[in-house]
XYZ file of C-alpha atoms in Angstrom:
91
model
C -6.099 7.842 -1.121
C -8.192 10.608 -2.947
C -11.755 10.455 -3.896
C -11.421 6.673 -2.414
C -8.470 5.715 -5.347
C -6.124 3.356 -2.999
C -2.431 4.169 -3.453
C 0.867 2.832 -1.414
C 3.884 4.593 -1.967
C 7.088 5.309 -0.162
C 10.636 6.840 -0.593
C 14.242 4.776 -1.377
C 17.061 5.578 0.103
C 17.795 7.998 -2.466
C 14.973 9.742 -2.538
C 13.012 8.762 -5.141
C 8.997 7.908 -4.283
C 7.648 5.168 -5.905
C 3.900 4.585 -5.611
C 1.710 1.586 -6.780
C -2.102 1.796 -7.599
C -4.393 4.219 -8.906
C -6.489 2.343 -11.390
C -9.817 2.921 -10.155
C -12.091 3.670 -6.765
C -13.085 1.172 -4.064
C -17.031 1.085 -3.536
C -18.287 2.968 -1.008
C -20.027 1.913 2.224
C -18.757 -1.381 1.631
C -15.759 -3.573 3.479
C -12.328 -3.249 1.820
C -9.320 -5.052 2.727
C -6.538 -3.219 1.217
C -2.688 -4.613 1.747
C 0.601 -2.442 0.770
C 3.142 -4.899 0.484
C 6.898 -3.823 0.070
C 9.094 -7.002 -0.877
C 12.255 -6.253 -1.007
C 13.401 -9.917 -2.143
C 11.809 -9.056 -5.767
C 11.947 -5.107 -5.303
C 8.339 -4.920 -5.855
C 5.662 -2.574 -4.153
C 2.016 -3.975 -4.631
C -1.149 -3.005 -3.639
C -4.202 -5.525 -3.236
C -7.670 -4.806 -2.742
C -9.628 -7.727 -1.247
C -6.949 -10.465 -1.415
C -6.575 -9.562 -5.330
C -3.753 -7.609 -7.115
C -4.647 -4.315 -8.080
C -1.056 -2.920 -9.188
C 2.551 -3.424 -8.670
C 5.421 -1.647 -9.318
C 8.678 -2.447 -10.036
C 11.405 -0.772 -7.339
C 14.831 0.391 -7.903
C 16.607 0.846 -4.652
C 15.848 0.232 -1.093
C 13.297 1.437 0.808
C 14.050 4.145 3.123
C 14.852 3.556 6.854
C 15.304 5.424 10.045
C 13.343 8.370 10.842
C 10.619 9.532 9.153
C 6.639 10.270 8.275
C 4.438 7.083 8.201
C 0.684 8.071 6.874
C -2.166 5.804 6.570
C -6.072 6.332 5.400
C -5.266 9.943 4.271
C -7.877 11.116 2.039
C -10.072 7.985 2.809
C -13.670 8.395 2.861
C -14.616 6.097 5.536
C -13.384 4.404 8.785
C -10.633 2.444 9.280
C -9.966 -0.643 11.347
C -7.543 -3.160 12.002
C -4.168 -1.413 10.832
C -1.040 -3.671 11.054
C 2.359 -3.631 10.132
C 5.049 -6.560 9.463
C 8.366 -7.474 9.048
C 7.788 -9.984 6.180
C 5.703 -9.767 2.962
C 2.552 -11.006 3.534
C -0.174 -11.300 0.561
């Protein structure tokens, strides 16, 4: 996130980073829910913001697995609470 713009992006298998949202800021000193979902079923990443879609983007490749770098609220302007991760898509 920069200047509070969401984004969710990640790295396939072959290297290439794909990255969905982007299209505007979340308000400030206000709740956000924000959700990165990677389903590989439909090889889509999406980003919502509040239960809504914001952006998805279309994925060629799988997502990269094993070891790596996982980072999350950097560049937010704000606190954070609640983090989760799951195995399955959830919207």
């Amino acid at each position: 996130m920069t200047a509070n713009v969401p984004t969710i992006s990640f790295s396939t298998e072959g290297g290439k980073t794909y990255e969905a949202g982007g299209n505007g800021t979340i308000p400030m000193d206000e709740w956000t829910h924000l959700a990165g979902v990677w389903d590989p079923s439909v090889n889509s990443l999406a980003l919502y913001v509040n239960g809504q879609s914001y952006q998805a983007q279309l994925v060629v490749g799988s997502c990269a697995m094993g070891p790596g770098v996982t980072r999350i609220g950097v560049g937010i302007q704000g606190l954070m609470d609640e983090v989760r991760f799951w195995s399955v898509p959830r919207k």
